[in-house]
PDB file of C-alpha atoms in Angstrom:
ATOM      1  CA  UNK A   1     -14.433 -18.245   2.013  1.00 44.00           C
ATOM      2  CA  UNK A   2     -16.791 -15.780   2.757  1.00 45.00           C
ATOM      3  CA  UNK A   3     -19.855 -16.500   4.475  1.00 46.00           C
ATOM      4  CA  UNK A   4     -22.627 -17.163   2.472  1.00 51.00           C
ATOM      5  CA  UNK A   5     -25.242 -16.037   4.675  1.00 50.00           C
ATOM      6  CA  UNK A   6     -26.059 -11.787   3.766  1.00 69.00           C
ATOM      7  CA  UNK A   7     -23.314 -11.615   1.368  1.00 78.00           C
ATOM      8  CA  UNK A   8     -24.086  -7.700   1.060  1.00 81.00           C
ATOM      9  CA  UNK A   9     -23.842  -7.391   4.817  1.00 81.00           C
ATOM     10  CA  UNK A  10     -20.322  -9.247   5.074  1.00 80.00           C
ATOM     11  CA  UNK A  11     -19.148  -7.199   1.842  1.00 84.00           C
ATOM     12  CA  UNK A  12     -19.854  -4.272   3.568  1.00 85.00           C
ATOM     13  CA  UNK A  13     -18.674  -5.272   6.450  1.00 83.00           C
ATOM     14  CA  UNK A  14     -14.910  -6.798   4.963  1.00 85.00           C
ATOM     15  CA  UNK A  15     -15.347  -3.045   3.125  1.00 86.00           C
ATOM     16  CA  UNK A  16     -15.120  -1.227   6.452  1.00 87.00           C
ATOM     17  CA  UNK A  17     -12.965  -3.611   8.194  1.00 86.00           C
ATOM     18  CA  UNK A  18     -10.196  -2.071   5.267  1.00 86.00           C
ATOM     19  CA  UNK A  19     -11.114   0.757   5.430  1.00 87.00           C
ATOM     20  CA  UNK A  20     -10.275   0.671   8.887  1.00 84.00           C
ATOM     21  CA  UNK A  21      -7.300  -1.248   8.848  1.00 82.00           C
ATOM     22  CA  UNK A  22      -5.517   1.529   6.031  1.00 86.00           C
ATOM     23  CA  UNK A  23      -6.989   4.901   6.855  1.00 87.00           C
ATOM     24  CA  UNK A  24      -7.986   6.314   9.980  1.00 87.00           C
ATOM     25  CA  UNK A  25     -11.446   7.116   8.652  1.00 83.00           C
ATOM     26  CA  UNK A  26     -13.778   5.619  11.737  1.00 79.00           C
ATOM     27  CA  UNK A  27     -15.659   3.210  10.050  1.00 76.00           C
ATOM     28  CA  UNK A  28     -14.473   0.574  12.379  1.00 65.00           C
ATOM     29  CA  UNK A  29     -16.543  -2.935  11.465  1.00 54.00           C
ATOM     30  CA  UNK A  30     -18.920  -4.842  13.297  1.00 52.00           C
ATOM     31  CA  UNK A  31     -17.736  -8.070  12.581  1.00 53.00           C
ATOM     32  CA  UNK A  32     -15.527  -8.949  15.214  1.00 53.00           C
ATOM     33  CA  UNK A  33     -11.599  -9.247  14.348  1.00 55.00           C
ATOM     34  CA  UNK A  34     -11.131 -12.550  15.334  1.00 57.00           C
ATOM     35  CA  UNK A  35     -10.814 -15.968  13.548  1.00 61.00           C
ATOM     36  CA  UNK A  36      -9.251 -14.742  10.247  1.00 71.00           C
ATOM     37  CA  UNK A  37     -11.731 -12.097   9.729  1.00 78.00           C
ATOM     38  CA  UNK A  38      -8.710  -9.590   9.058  1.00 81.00           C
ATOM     39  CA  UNK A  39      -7.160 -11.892   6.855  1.00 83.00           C
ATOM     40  CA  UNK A  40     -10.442 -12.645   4.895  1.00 87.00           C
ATOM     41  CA  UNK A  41     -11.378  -8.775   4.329  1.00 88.00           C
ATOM     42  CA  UNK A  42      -7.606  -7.901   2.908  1.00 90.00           C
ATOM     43  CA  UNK A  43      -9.749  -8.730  -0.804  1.00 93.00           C
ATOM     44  CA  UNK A  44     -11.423  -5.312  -0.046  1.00 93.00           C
ATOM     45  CA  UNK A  45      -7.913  -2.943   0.493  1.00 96.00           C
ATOM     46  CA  UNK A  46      -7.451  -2.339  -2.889  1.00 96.00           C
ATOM     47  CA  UNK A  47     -11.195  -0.620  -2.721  1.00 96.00           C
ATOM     48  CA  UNK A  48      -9.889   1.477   0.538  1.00 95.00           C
ATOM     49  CA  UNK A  49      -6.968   2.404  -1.736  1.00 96.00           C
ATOM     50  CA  UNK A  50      -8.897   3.552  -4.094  1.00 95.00           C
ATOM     51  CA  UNK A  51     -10.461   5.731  -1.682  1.00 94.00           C
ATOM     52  CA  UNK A  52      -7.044   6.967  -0.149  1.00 96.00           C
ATOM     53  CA  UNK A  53      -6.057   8.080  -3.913  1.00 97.00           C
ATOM     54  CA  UNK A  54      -9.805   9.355  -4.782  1.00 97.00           C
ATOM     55  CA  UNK A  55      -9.026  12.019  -1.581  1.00 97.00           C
ATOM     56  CA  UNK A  56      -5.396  13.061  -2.887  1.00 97.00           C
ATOM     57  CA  UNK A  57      -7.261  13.918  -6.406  1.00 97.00           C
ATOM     58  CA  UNK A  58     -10.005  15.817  -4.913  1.00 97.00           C
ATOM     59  CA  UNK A  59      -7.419  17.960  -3.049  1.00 98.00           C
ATOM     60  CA  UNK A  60      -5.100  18.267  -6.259  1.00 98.00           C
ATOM     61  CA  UNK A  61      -8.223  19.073  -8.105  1.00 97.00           C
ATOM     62  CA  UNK A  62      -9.086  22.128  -5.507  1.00 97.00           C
ATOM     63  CA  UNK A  63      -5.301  23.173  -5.404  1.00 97.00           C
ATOM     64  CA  UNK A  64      -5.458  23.161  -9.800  1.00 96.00           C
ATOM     65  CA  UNK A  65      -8.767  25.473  -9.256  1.00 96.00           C
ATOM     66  CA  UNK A  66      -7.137  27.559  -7.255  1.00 97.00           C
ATOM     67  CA  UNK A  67      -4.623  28.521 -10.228  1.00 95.00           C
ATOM     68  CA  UNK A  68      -1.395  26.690  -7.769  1.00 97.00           C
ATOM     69  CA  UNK A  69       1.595  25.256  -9.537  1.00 97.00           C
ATOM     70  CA  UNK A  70       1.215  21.689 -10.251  1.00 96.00           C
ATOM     71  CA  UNK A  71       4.661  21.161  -7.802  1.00 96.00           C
ATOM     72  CA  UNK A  72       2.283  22.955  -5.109  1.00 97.00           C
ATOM     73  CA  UNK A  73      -0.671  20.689  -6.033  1.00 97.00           C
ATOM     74  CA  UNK A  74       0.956  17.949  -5.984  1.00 97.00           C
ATOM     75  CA  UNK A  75       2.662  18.182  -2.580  1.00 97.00           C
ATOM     76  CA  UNK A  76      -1.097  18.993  -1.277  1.00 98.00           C
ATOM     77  CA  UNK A  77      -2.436  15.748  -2.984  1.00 98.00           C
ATOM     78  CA  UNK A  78       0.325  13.526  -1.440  1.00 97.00           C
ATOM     79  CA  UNK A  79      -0.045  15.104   2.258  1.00 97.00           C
ATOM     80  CA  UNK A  80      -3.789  14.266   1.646  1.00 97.00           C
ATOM     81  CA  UNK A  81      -3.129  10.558   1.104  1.00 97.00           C
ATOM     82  CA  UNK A  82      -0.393  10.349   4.165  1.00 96.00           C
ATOM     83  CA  UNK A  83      -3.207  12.154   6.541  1.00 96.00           C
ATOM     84  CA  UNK A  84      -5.724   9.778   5.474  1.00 95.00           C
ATOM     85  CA  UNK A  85      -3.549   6.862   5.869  1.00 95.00           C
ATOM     86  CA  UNK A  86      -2.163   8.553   8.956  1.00 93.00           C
ATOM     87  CA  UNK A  87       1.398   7.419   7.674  1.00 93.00           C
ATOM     88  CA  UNK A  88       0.646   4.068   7.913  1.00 92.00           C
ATOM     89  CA  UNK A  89       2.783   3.157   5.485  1.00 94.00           C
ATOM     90  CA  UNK A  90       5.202   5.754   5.475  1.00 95.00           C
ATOM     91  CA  UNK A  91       5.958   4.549   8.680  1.00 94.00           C
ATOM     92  CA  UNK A  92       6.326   0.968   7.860  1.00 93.00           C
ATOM     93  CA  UNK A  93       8.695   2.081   4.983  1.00 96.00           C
ATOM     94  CA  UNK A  94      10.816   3.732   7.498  1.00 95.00           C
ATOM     95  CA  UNK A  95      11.064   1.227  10.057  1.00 94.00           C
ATOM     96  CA  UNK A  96      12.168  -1.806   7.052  1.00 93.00           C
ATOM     97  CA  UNK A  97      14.360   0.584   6.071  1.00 94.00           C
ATOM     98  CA  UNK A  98      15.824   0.927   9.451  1.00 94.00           C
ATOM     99  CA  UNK A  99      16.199  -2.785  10.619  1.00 92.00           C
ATOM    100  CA  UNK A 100      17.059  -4.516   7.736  1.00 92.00           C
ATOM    101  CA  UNK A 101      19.812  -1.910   6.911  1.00 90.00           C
ATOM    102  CA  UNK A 102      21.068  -1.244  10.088  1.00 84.00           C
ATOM    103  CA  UNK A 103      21.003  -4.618  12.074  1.00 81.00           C
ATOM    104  CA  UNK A 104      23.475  -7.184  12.046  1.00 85.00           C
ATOM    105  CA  UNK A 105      21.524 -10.111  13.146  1.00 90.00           C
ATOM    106  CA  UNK A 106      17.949 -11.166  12.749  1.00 92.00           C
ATOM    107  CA  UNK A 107      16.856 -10.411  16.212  1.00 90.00           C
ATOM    108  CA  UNK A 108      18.608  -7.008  16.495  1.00 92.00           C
ATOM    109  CA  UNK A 109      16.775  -6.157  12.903  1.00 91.00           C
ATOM    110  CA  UNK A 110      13.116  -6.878  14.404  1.00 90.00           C
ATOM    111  CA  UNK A 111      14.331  -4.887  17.998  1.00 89.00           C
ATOM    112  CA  UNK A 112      14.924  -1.853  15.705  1.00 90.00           C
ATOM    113  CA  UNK A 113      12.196  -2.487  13.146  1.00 90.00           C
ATOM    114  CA  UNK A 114      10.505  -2.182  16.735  1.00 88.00           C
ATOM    115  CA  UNK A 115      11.537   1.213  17.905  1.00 85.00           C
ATOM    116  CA  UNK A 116       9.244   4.106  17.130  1.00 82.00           C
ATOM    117  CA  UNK A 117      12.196   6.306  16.300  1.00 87.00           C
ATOM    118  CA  UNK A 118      13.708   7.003  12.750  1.00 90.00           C
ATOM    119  CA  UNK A 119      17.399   6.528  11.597  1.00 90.00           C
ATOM    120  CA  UNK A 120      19.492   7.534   8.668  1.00 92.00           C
ATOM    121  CA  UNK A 121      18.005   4.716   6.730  1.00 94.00           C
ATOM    122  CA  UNK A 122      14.555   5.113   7.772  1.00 94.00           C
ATOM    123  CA  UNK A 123      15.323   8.768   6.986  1.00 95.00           C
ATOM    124  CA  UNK A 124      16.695   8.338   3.780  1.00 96.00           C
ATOM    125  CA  UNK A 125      13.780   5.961   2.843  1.00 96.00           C
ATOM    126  CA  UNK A 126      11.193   8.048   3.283  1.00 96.00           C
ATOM    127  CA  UNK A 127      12.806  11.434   1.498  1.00 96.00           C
ATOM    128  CA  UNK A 128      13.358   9.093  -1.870  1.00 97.00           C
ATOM    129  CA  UNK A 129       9.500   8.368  -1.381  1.00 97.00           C
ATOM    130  CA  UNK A 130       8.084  11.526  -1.018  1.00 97.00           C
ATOM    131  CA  UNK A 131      10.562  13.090  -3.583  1.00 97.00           C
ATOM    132  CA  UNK A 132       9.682  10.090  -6.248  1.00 97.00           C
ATOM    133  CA  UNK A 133       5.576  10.542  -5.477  1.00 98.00           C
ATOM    134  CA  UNK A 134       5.363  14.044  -5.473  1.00 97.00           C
ATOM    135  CA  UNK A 135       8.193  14.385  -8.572  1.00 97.00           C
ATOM    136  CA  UNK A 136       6.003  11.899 -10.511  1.00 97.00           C
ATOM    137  CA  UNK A 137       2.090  13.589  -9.916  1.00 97.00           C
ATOM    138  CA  UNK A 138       4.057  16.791 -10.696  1.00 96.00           C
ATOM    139  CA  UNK A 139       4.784  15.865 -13.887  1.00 96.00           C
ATOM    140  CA  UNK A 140       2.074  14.220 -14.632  1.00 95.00           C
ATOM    141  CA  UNK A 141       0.205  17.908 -14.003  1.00 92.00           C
ATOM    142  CA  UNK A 142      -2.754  17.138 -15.362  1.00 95.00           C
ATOM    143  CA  UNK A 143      -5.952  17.152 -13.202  1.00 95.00           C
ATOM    144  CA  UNK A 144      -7.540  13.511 -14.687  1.00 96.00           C
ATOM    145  CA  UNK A 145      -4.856  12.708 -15.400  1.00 96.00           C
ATOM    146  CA  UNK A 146      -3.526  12.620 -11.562  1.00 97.00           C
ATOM    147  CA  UNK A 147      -7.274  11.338 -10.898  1.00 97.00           C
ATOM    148  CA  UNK A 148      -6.287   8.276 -12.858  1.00 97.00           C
ATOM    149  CA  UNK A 149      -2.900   7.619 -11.502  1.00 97.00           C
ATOM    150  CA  UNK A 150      -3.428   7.949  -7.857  1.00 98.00           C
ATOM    151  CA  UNK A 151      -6.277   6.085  -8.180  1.00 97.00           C
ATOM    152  CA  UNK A 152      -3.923   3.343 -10.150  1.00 97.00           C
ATOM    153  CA  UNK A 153      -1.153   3.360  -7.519  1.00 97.00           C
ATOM    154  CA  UNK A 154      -3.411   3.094  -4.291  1.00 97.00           C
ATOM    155  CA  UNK A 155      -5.630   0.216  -5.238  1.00 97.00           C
ATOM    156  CA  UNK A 156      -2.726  -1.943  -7.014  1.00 96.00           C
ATOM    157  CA  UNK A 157      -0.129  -0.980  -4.634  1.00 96.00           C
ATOM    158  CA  UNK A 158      -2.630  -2.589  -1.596  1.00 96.00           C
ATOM    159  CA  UNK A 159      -3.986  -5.259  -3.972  1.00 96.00           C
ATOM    160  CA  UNK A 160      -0.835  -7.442  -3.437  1.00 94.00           C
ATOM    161  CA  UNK A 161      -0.649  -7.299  -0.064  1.00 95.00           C
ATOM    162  CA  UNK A 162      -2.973  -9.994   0.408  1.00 94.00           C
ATOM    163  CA  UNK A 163      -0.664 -12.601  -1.892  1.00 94.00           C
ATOM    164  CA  UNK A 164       2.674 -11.341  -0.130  1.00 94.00           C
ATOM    165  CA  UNK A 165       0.704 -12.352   3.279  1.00 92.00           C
ATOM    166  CA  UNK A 166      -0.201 -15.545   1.800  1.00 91.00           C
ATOM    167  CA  UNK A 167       2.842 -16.788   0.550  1.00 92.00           C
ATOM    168  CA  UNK A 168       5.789 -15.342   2.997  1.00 93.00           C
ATOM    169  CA  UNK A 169       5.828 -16.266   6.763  1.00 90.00           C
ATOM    170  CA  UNK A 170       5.237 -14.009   9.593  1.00 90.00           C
ATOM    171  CA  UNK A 171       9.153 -13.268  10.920  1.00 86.00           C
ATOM    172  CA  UNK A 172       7.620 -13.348  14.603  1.00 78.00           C
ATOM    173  CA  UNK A 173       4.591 -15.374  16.153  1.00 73.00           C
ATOM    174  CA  UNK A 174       2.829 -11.451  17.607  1.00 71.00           C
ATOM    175  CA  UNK A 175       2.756  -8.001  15.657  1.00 61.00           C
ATOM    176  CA  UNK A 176       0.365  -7.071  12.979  1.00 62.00           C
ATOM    177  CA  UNK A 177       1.130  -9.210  10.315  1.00 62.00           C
ATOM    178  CA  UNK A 178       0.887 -12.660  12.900  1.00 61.00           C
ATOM    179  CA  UNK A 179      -2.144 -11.428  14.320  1.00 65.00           C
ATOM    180  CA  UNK A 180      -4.297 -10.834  11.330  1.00 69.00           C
ATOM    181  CA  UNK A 181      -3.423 -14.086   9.703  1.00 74.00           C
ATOM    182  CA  UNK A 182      -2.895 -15.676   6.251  1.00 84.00           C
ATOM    183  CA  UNK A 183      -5.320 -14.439   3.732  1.00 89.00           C
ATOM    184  CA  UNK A 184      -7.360 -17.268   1.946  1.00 89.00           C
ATOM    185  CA  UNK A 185      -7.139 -18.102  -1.821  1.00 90.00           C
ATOM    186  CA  UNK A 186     -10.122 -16.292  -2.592  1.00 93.00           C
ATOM    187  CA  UNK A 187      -9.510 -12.935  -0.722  1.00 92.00           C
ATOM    188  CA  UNK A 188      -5.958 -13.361  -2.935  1.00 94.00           C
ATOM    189  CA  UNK A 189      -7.494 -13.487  -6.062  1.00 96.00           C
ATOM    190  CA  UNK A 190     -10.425 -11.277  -5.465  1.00 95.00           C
ATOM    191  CA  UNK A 191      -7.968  -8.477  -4.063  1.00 96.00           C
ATOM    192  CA  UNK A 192      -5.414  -8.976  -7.546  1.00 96.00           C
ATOM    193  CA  UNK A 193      -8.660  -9.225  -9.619  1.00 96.00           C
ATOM    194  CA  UNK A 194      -9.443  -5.230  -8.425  1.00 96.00           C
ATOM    195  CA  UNK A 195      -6.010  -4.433  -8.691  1.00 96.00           C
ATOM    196  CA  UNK A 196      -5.592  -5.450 -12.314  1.00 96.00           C
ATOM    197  CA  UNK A 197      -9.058  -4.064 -13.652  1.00 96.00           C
ATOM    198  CA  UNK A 198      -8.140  -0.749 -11.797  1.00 96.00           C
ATOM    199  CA  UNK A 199      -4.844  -0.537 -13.193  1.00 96.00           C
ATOM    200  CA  UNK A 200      -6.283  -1.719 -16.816  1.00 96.00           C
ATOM    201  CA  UNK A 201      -8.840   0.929 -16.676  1.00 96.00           C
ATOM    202  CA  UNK A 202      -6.616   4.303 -15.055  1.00 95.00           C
ATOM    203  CA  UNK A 203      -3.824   3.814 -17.053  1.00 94.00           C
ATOM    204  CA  UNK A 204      -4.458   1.376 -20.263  1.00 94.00           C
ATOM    205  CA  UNK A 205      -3.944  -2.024 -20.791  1.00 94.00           C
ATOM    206  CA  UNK A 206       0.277  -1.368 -21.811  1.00 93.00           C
ATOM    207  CA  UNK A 207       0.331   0.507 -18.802  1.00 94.00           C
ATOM    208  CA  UNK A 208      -1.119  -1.903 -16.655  1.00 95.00           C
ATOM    209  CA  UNK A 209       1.200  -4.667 -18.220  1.00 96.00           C
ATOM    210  CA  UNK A 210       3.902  -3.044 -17.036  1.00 96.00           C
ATOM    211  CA  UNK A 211       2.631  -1.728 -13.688  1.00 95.00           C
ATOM    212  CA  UNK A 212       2.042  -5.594 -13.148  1.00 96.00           C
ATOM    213  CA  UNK A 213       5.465  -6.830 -13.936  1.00 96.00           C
ATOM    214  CA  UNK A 214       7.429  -3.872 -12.037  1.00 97.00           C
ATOM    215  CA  UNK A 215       5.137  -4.603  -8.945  1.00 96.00           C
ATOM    216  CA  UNK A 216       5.701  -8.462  -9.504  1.00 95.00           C
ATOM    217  CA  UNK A 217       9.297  -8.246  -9.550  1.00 96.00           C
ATOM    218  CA  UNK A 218       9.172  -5.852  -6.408  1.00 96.00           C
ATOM    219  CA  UNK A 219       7.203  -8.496  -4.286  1.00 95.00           C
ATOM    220  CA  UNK A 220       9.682 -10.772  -4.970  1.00 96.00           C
ATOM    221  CA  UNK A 221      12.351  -8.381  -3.946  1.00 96.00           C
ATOM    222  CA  UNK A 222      11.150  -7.319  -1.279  1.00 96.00           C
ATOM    223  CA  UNK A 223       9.684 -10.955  -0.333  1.00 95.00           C
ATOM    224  CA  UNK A 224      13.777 -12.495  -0.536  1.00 95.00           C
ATOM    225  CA  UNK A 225      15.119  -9.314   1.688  1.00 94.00           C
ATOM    226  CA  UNK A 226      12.670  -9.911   4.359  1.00 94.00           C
ATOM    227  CA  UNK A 227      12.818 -13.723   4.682  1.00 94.00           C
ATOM    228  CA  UNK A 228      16.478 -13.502   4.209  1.00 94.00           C
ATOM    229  CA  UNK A 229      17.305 -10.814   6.532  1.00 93.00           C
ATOM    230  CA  UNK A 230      14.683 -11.569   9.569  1.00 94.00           C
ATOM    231  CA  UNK A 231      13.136 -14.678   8.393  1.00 93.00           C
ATOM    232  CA  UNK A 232       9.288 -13.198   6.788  1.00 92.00           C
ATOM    233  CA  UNK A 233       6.997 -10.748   6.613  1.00 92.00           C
ATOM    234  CA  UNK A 234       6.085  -8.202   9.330  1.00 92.00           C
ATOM    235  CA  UNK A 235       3.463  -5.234   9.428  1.00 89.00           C
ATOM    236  CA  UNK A 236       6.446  -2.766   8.230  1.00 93.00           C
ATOM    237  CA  UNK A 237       7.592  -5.073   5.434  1.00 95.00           C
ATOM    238  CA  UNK A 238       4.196  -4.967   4.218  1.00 95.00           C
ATOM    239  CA  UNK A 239       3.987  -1.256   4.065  1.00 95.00           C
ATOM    240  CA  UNK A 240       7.545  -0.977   2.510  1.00 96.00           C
ATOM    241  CA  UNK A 241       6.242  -3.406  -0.109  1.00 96.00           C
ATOM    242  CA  UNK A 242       3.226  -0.870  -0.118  1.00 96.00           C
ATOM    243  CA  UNK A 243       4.967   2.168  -0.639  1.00 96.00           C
ATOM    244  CA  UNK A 244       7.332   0.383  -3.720  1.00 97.00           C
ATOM    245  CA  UNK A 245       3.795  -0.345  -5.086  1.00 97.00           C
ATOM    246  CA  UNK A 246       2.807   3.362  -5.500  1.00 97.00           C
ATOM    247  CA  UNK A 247       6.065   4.771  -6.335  1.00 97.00           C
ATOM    248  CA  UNK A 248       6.344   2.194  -9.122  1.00 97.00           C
ATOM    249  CA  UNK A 249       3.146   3.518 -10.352  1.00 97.00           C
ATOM    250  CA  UNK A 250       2.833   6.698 -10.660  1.00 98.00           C
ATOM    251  CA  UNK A 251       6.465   6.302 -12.055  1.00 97.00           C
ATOM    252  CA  UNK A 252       4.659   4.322 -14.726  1.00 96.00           C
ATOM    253  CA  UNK A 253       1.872   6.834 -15.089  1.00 96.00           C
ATOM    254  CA  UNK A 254       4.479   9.764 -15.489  1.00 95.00           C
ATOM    255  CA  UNK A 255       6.700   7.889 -17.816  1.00 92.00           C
ATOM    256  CA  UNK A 256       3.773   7.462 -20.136  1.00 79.00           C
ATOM    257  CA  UNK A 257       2.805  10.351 -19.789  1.00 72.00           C
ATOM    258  CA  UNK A 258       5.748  12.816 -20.496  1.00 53.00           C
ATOM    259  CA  UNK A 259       6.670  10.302 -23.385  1.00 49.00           C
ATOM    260  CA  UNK A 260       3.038  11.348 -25.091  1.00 48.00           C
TER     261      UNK A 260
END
């Protein structure tokens, strides 16, 4: 529960704590990251999401004013949202990628989960990513359009990150993940709450229907692999899980879209 006590001043505070967590924006909070604070701002990442795609629309906006291709604009949109993030997740996408399809046993899949360096799976990972993403605000092409989709894919794509915390394990007892803690009920439903309203209001309610169940089915995915394959969640699992939120997305978004 959140304190009581200056609501507005621990709002803001959770806000920047997010913020801070996702981007690399320096808006590092006051309150100090200790006894589950982490784990009780993680309501407020779909609001830094929304940020993160709020930035890759301004910069597709620009490149559409300056009369580039939408292919062009949207490369320069999705750059903006990995510089922002400073390939936070990207990188977590990689390393999942990595470990769970290149170790044999549980302990050699965390070692290379681990390593800073990328493999062919890691590799391959991260091209089917970028290719899906930029493919998807490409065809999407138009201006608002884009607007409303990145801003759809960011904010839901974080806002079940809280619930995937929750309810699967940390694999190891240090790392990210460990150290910011289980998320409590509230920050959960607060976090899904902003998820769902964003996603009801970019793209639609049908939309937003099936955003929902794609992203629902990918949790649980994702949630089996991991607690199969290493035994839980890690900081990289969650930003694979992440990174299947925003593809699925904006795959939604351009579906829609090119179908009328």
């Amino acid at each position: 529960m959140m304190p009581r006590a200056e609501p507005l001043k621990d709002i803001i505070a959770d806000l920047r704590m997010a913020a801070s967590f996702v981007t690399i924006v320096p808006v590092a909070s006051s309150k100090p990251a200790a006894d589950g604070a982490v784990a009780r701002a993680t309501w407020a990442l779909p609001v830094a999401g929304l940020l993160v795609g709020l930035a890759g629309a301004a910069a597709y906006a620009v490149a559409s004013k300056l009369g580039l291709a939408p292919t062009t604009a949207a490369l320069l949109a999705l750059g903006t949202t990995i510089f922002i993030t400073g390939a936070l997740h990207e990188d977590g996408l990689a390393d999942t990628a990595d470990g769970l399809g290149g170790g044999r046993t549980r302990e050699r899949k965390l070692e290379i989960m681990r390593d800073s360096r990328i493999g062919t799976y890691g590799g391959c990972a991260l091209l089917l990513s970028l290719g899906l993403r930029w493919s998807a605000l490409a065809a999407i092409a138009n201006p608002w359009a884009v607007t409303l989709a990145l801003c759809a894919a960011h904010a839901a794509a974080r806002a079940g990150v809280p619930a995937f915390m929750s309810l699967v394990p940390p694999a190891r007892p240090d790392g990210l993940s460990a150290s910011a803690g289980s998320p409590p009920g509230r920050s959960v439903a607060i976090a899904f709450a902003i998820g769902t309203l964003t996603l009801a209001l970019a793209l639609g309610p049908g939309k937003a229907l099936v955003g929902l169940i794609l992203l629902s089915l990918a949790g649980l995915i994702v949630a089996r692999l991991a607690i199969r394959q290493i035994g839980g969640q890690t900081g990289d699992i969650l930003g694979a899980f992440e990174q299947t939120g925003e593809i699925l997305i904006l795959l939604v978004a351009a579906a829609f879209q090119m179908g009328g």
